[in-house]
Amino acid sequence: MKAFIVDRYGNSVDNLRVGEMPEPEVREHDVLVQVHAAGVNLLDSKIRDGEFKLILPYRPPFILGNDVAGVVVRVGARVRKFKPGDEVYARPDKDRIGTFAEFISINEDDLAPKPKRLTMEEAAAIPLVGLTAWQALIEIANLRKGQKVFIHAGSGGVGTFAIQLAKHIGATVATTTSAANIDLVKRLGADVVIDYRTDDFETVLHDYDVVLNSLDNATTEKSLRVLKPSGKLISISGPPDPRFAREIGKPWILRPVMRVLSYRIRKAAKRRQVSYSFLFMRASGDQLREITSLIDSGIIQPVMDRIFPFESTNDAMAYVEKGRAKGKVVVKVK
């Protein structure tokens, strides 16, 4: 099968090439999916560049890609939830990525039926950002009606989904974006919109219950100042904390490393009587089913920027890396 392969870590376009790979093995609880579309995420660039090799040590050559929508072509002997012909979508488990390919084998527990309202390309835009928003706002933050949440980068992939989810819960939502995208984030439900080029969010926002951060460490630390006591700062961009090392089952020797990396932000959070959590989202077919019901009910809709042909996957990644995409970028495989 054709696939986009990382032969060695590095940020050059030469580090991701198109080539032939064998079809993946289908184990007894696996589902073989013919890929129709794959979402492109900044995470893909970070993995290609080697930024996560300490915690996600993929051994080159490996296939890149973390979002998929497609059709089931074969199932393992013990699979009960899916059958050939089913339209599905998923964020594969972190140890089994590889959606930039014609086929991928995924554990049935990580899959969900594709939302009926969506095309394959729209569905491929959902899993990673949808699960990230769900796990941040519902699992960790326990966001409730009437609370206030600040979502950084509201016009990005995670931001566009998280705003809609937070509004569905009944929260007051603040976000940052550029002037060109103010109307977009307001349409999605943002109540307070800050133009990051002209205003400083920390002087505008006060007494928030939750902050969802996807930007750099300096922004992470500034975000503490908008929280009220007992508030929660959740970051998907780091730094990783010791709890994360435990959750992903990393050896004890890595836990002190995580402790050092996050020491400054955890100390600053404690001083302000708030909590800090790093989120590296995990695959979950059950949560995707919940998300599917919200989409098919018309409560949440994908925000799409561009669709690239499969052979232009490197161009799609370069476009995402510029940081100017409105919503999601997808490659059409079939």
Coordinates of C-alpha atoms in Angstrom, one line a residue:
M1 CA 0.0 0.0 0.0
K2 CA 1.1 3.6 -0.5
A3 CA 2.0 5.5 2.7
F4 CA 3.8 8.5 4.0
I5 CA 6.8 7.2 5.9
V6 CA 9.2 8.8 8.4
D7 CA 12.7 7.3 7.8
R8 CA 14.5 9.4 10.3
Y9 CA 13.6 12.3 12.6
G10 CA 13.9 15.8 11.4
N11 CA 12.0 18.8 10.2
S12 CA 12.9 18.7 6.5
V13 CA 10.3 17.7 3.9
D14 CA 12.8 14.9 3.0
N15 CA 12.0 13.3 6.4
L16 CA 8.5 12.3 5.2
R17 CA 8.4 10.5 1.9
V18 CA 5.7 8.6 0.0
G19 CA 6.5 4.9 -0.5
E20 CA 5.2 1.3 -0.4
M21 CA 4.6 -0.5 2.9
P22 CA 3.0 -3.8 3.6
E23 CA -0.7 -3.9 4.6
P24 CA -0.9 -3.8 8.4
E25 CA -1.5 -7.0 10.4
V26 CA -5.1 -7.5 11.6
R27 CA -5.1 -9.1 15.1
E28 CA -8.2 -10.7 16.7
H29 CA -9.6 -7.4 18.2
D30 CA -8.5 -5.3 15.2
V31 CA -10.5 -3.7 12.3
L32 CA -8.8 -3.1 9.0
V33 CA -9.9 0.3 7.6
Q34 CA -9.5 1.5 4.1
V35 CA -8.6 5.1 4.6
H36 CA -10.7 7.7 2.7
A37 CA -9.4 10.8 4.5
A38 CA -6.9 11.7 7.2
G39 CA -6.7 14.8 9.3
V40 CA -3.5 16.7 9.5
N41 CA -2.3 18.0 12.9
L42 CA 0.6 20.0 14.3
L43 CA 1.1 16.8 16.4
D44 CA 2.2 15.1 13.1
S45 CA 5.0 17.6 12.6
K46 CA 6.1 17.3 16.2
I47 CA 6.3 13.5 15.9
R48 CA 8.2 13.8 12.5
D49 CA 10.6 16.3 14.0
G50 CA 11.3 14.0 17.0
E51 CA 9.9 16.3 19.7
F52 CA 8.1 13.5 21.4
K53 CA 10.6 10.7 20.9
L54 CA 11.4 10.6 24.7
I55 CA 7.8 9.7 25.5
L56 CA 6.6 8.2 22.1
P57 CA 9.7 6.4 20.8
Y58 CA 8.5 5.3 17.3
R59 CA 11.1 3.3 15.5
P60 CA 11.8 4.5 12.0
P61 CA 10.6 3.7 9.4
F62 CA 7.0 4.3 10.5
I63 CA 3.9 5.7 9.0
L64 CA 2.7 9.1 10.2
G65 CA -0.9 10.3 10.8
N66 CA -3.3 10.5 13.8
D67 CA -6.8 11.1 12.3
V68 CA -8.8 8.8 10.0
A69 CA -12.2 8.3 8.4
G70 CA -12.8 5.3 6.1
V71 CA -14.6 2.0 5.5
V72 CA -14.1 -1.3 7.3
V73 CA -12.7 -4.0 4.9
R74 CA -11.9 -6.8 7.3
V75 CA -12.3 -7.6 11.0
G76 CA -10.4 -9.8 13.4
A77 CA -11.9 -13.0 14.8
R78 CA -13.1 -11.5 18.1
V79 CA -14.4 -8.2 16.8
R80 CA -18.1 -7.7 17.6
K81 CA -18.8 -4.0 17.1
F82 CA -18.0 -3.6 13.4
K83 CA -18.4 -5.4 10.1
P84 CA -17.1 -5.0 6.5
G85 CA -18.7 -2.0 4.8
D86 CA -19.2 0.1 8.0
E87 CA -18.2 3.7 7.7
V88 CA -16.0 4.6 10.7
Y89 CA -13.6 7.2 12.1
A90 CA -11.0 7.2 14.8
R91 CA -7.9 8.6 16.4
P92 CA -5.8 5.4 16.6
D93 CA -4.0 4.6 19.8
K94 CA -0.7 6.5 20.3
D95 CA 1.3 3.3 19.8
R96 CA -0.5 2.5 16.5
I97 CA -0.5 5.7 14.5
G98 CA -0.3 5.6 10.7
T99 CA -3.3 7.2 9.0
F100 CA -1.3 8.7 6.1
A101 CA -1.8 5.4 4.2
E102 CA -4.3 3.5 2.1
F103 CA -5.1 1.1 5.0
I104 CA -4.7 1.1 8.8
S105 CA -5.4 -1.6 11.4
I106 CA -7.1 -0.2 14.6
N107 CA -8.4 -1.8 17.8
E108 CA -12.2 -1.9 17.7
D109 CA -12.4 -0.1 21.0
D110 CA -10.7 3.0 19.4
L111 CA -13.2 3.2 16.5
A112 CA -16.7 4.7 16.3
P113 CA -19.3 4.9 13.5
K114 CA -18.8 8.0 11.3
P115 CA -21.3 10.8 11.9
K116 CA -24.0 10.4 9.2
R117 CA -24.2 14.2 8.6
L118 CA -20.5 14.4 7.6
T119 CA -18.5 13.6 4.5
M120 CA -15.4 11.4 4.9
E121 CA -13.2 14.5 4.8
E122 CA -15.3 16.3 7.5
A123 CA -15.3 13.2 9.7
A124 CA -11.5 12.9 9.4
A125 CA -11.2 16.4 10.9
I126 CA -12.9 15.5 14.1
P127 CA -11.2 12.7 16.2
L128 CA -8.0 14.2 17.5
V129 CA -9.4 17.7 18.2
G130 CA -12.8 16.4 19.4
L131 CA -11.2 13.9 21.9
T132 CA -8.8 16.6 23.1
A133 CA -11.6 19.0 23.8
W134 CA -13.7 16.3 25.4
Q135 CA -11.0 15.1 27.7
A136 CA -9.9 18.6 28.7
L137 CA -13.3 20.2 29.3
I138 CA -15.4 17.2 30.5
E139 CA -12.9 14.7 32.1
I140 CA -10.3 17.0 33.6
A141 CA -12.1 20.3 34.1
N142 CA -15.5 18.9 34.8
L143 CA -16.8 22.0 33.2
R144 CA -20.4 22.9 34.3
K145 CA -23.1 25.3 33.2
G146 CA -22.5 28.8 34.4
Q147 CA -18.7 28.5 34.7
K148 CA -16.3 30.6 32.7
V149 CA -13.7 29.0 30.3
F150 CA -10.9 30.6 28.4
I151 CA -9.9 28.8 25.2
H152 CA -6.7 30.0 23.5
A153 CA -6.5 30.1 19.7
G154 CA -10.2 29.9 19.1
S155 CA -9.9 29.6 15.3
G156 CA -7.6 26.6 15.4
G157 CA -8.6 22.9 15.2
V158 CA -9.0 22.3 18.9
G159 CA -10.3 25.8 19.5
T160 CA -13.2 25.6 17.0
F161 CA -14.3 22.3 18.5
A162 CA -13.8 23.3 22.2
I163 CA -15.8 26.6 21.9
Q164 CA -18.8 24.6 20.6
L165 CA -18.5 22.0 23.2
A166 CA -18.2 24.5 26.1
K167 CA -21.2 26.4 24.8
H168 CA -23.2 23.2 24.6
I169 CA -22.4 22.6 28.3
G170 CA -23.6 26.1 29.1
A171 CA -20.3 27.9 30.0
T172 CA -19.3 31.4 29.2
V173 CA -16.5 31.2 26.7
A174 CA -13.6 33.6 26.1
T175 CA -11.0 33.1 23.3
T176 CA -8.2 34.7 21.4
T177 CA -7.9 35.0 17.7
S178 CA -6.8 37.5 15.0
A179 CA -9.2 40.2 13.7
A180 CA -9.9 38.3 10.6
N181 CA -11.4 35.4 12.5
I182 CA -13.5 37.3 15.1
D183 CA -16.7 36.7 13.3
L184 CA -15.9 33.0 12.9
V185 CA -15.4 32.4 16.7
K186 CA -18.4 34.4 17.5
R187 CA -20.6 32.3 15.2
L188 CA -19.2 29.2 17.0
G189 CA -20.4 30.7 20.4
A190 CA -17.5 32.7 21.9
D191 CA -18.9 35.4 24.3
V192 CA -15.6 37.3 24.8
V193 CA -13.2 37.6 21.9
I194 CA -9.7 39.1 22.3
D195 CA -7.6 40.1 19.3
Y196 CA -4.2 38.8 20.4
R197 CA -2.4 41.3 18.2
T198 CA -3.8 44.3 19.9
D199 CA -4.9 43.2 23.4
D200 CA -3.3 41.3 26.3
F201 CA -5.7 38.6 27.5
E202 CA -4.4 38.7 31.1
T203 CA -5.5 42.4 31.5
V204 CA -9.0 41.6 30.1
L205 CA -10.0 38.3 31.7
H206 CA -10.4 37.6 35.5
D207 CA -11.8 35.0 37.8
Y208 CA -12.1 32.2 35.2
D209 CA -12.7 28.6 36.2
V210 CA -10.8 26.9 33.4
V211 CA -8.1 27.7 30.8
L212 CA -7.4 25.4 27.9
N213 CA -4.0 26.3 26.6
S214 CA -2.4 25.2 23.3
L215 CA 0.4 27.8 22.9
D216 CA 3.9 28.2 24.3
N217 CA 5.2 28.1 27.8
A218 CA 5.2 31.9 28.3
T219 CA 1.5 31.9 27.5
T220 CA 0.9 29.0 29.8
E221 CA 2.4 30.9 32.7
K222 CA 0.4 34.1 31.9
S223 CA -2.8 32.0 31.8
L224 CA -2.5 31.4 35.5
R225 CA -3.3 35.0 36.2
V226 CA -6.8 34.8 34.7
L227 CA -7.9 31.9 36.9
K228 CA -9.7 32.3 40.2
P229 CA -8.6 30.2 43.3
S230 CA -9.3 26.5 42.7
G231 CA -9.3 27.2 38.9
K232 CA -7.8 24.7 36.5
L233 CA -5.2 25.3 33.8
I234 CA -5.1 22.5 31.2
S235 CA -2.3 22.6 28.6
I236 CA -2.1 20.4 25.5
S237 CA 1.3 21.9 24.5
G238 CA 3.2 21.1 27.7
P239 CA 5.2 21.0 29.7
P240 CA 4.4 17.3 30.7
D241 CA 3.9 16.6 34.4
P242 CA 4.6 13.5 36.5
R243 CA 1.0 12.4 36.4
F244 CA 1.3 12.1 32.6
A245 CA 4.3 9.8 32.9
R246 CA 2.3 7.5 35.2
E247 CA -0.7 7.5 32.9
I248 CA 1.2 6.4 29.8
G249 CA 3.1 3.8 31.8
K250 CA 6.6 5.2 31.3
P251 CA 9.5 3.9 33.3
W252 CA 10.1 5.4 36.7
I253 CA 13.3 7.0 35.5
L254 CA 11.3 9.4 33.3
R255 CA 9.1 10.7 36.1
P256 CA 11.8 12.9 37.6
V257 CA 12.4 14.3 34.2
M258 CA 8.7 15.2 33.9
R259 CA 8.8 16.7 37.4
V260 CA 11.7 19.0 36.4
L261 CA 10.2 20.0 33.1
S262 CA 6.9 21.1 34.8
Y263 CA 8.4 22.3 38.2
R264 CA 8.1 26.0 37.4
I265 CA 4.5 26.0 36.2
R266 CA 3.4 23.6 39.0
K267 CA 5.0 25.9 41.6
A268 CA 3.5 29.0 40.1
A269 CA 0.1 27.3 40.0
K270 CA 0.3 26.2 43.6
R271 CA 1.2 29.8 44.6
R272 CA -2.0 31.0 43.0
Q273 CA -4.0 28.1 44.5
V274 CA -4.9 26.7 41.1
S275 CA -4.1 23.4 39.5
Y276 CA -2.0 22.6 36.4
S277 CA -2.5 19.5 34.2
F278 CA -0.8 18.4 30.9
L279 CA -3.1 16.6 28.5
F280 CA -1.9 14.2 25.8
M281 CA -5.2 12.9 24.6
R282 CA -5.9 9.2 24.3
A283 CA -7.9 7.2 21.8
S284 CA -11.5 6.3 22.8
G285 CA -14.2 4.9 20.7
D286 CA -16.8 5.4 23.4
Q287 CA -16.1 9.1 23.7
L288 CA -16.1 9.4 19.9
R289 CA -19.6 7.9 19.9
E290 CA -20.7 10.7 22.3
I291 CA -19.2 13.2 19.9
T292 CA -20.9 11.5 17.0
S293 CA -24.3 12.1 18.7
L294 CA -23.6 15.8 19.2
I295 CA -22.6 16.1 15.5
D296 CA -25.6 14.2 14.2
S297 CA -27.8 16.4 16.4
G298 CA -26.4 19.5 14.8
I299 CA -24.9 20.7 18.1
I300 CA -21.3 20.6 16.9
Q301 CA -20.1 21.0 13.3
P302 CA -16.6 20.7 11.9
V303 CA -14.7 23.8 10.7
M304 CA -12.7 23.0 7.6
D305 CA -9.9 25.1 6.1
R306 CA -8.5 23.1 3.2
I307 CA -8.5 19.6 1.7
F308 CA -5.3 18.4 0.0
P309 CA -4.9 15.4 -2.3
F310 CA -3.0 12.5 -0.7
E311 CA 0.1 13.0 -2.8
S312 CA 0.4 16.5 -1.4
T313 CA 0.5 15.4 2.3
N314 CA 3.8 17.2 2.8
D315 CA 2.2 20.4 1.5
A316 CA -0.7 20.0 3.9
M317 CA 1.7 19.6 6.8
A318 CA 3.7 22.7 5.7
Y319 CA 0.4 24.6 5.6
V320 CA -0.6 23.5 9.1
E321 CA 2.9 24.4 10.4
K322 CA 2.3 28.1 9.4
G323 CA -0.3 28.3 12.2
R324 CA -2.8 30.2 10.2
A325 CA -5.4 27.4 9.4
K326 CA -9.0 28.2 10.3
G327 CA -10.2 24.9 11.8
K328 CA -8.8 21.7 10.3
V329 CA -6.8 20.6 7.3
V330 CA -7.4 17.2 5.7
V331 CA -5.8 15.0 3.0
K332 CA -8.2 13.0 0.7
V333 CA -6.8 9.5 0.3
K334 CA -9.7 7.8 -1.7

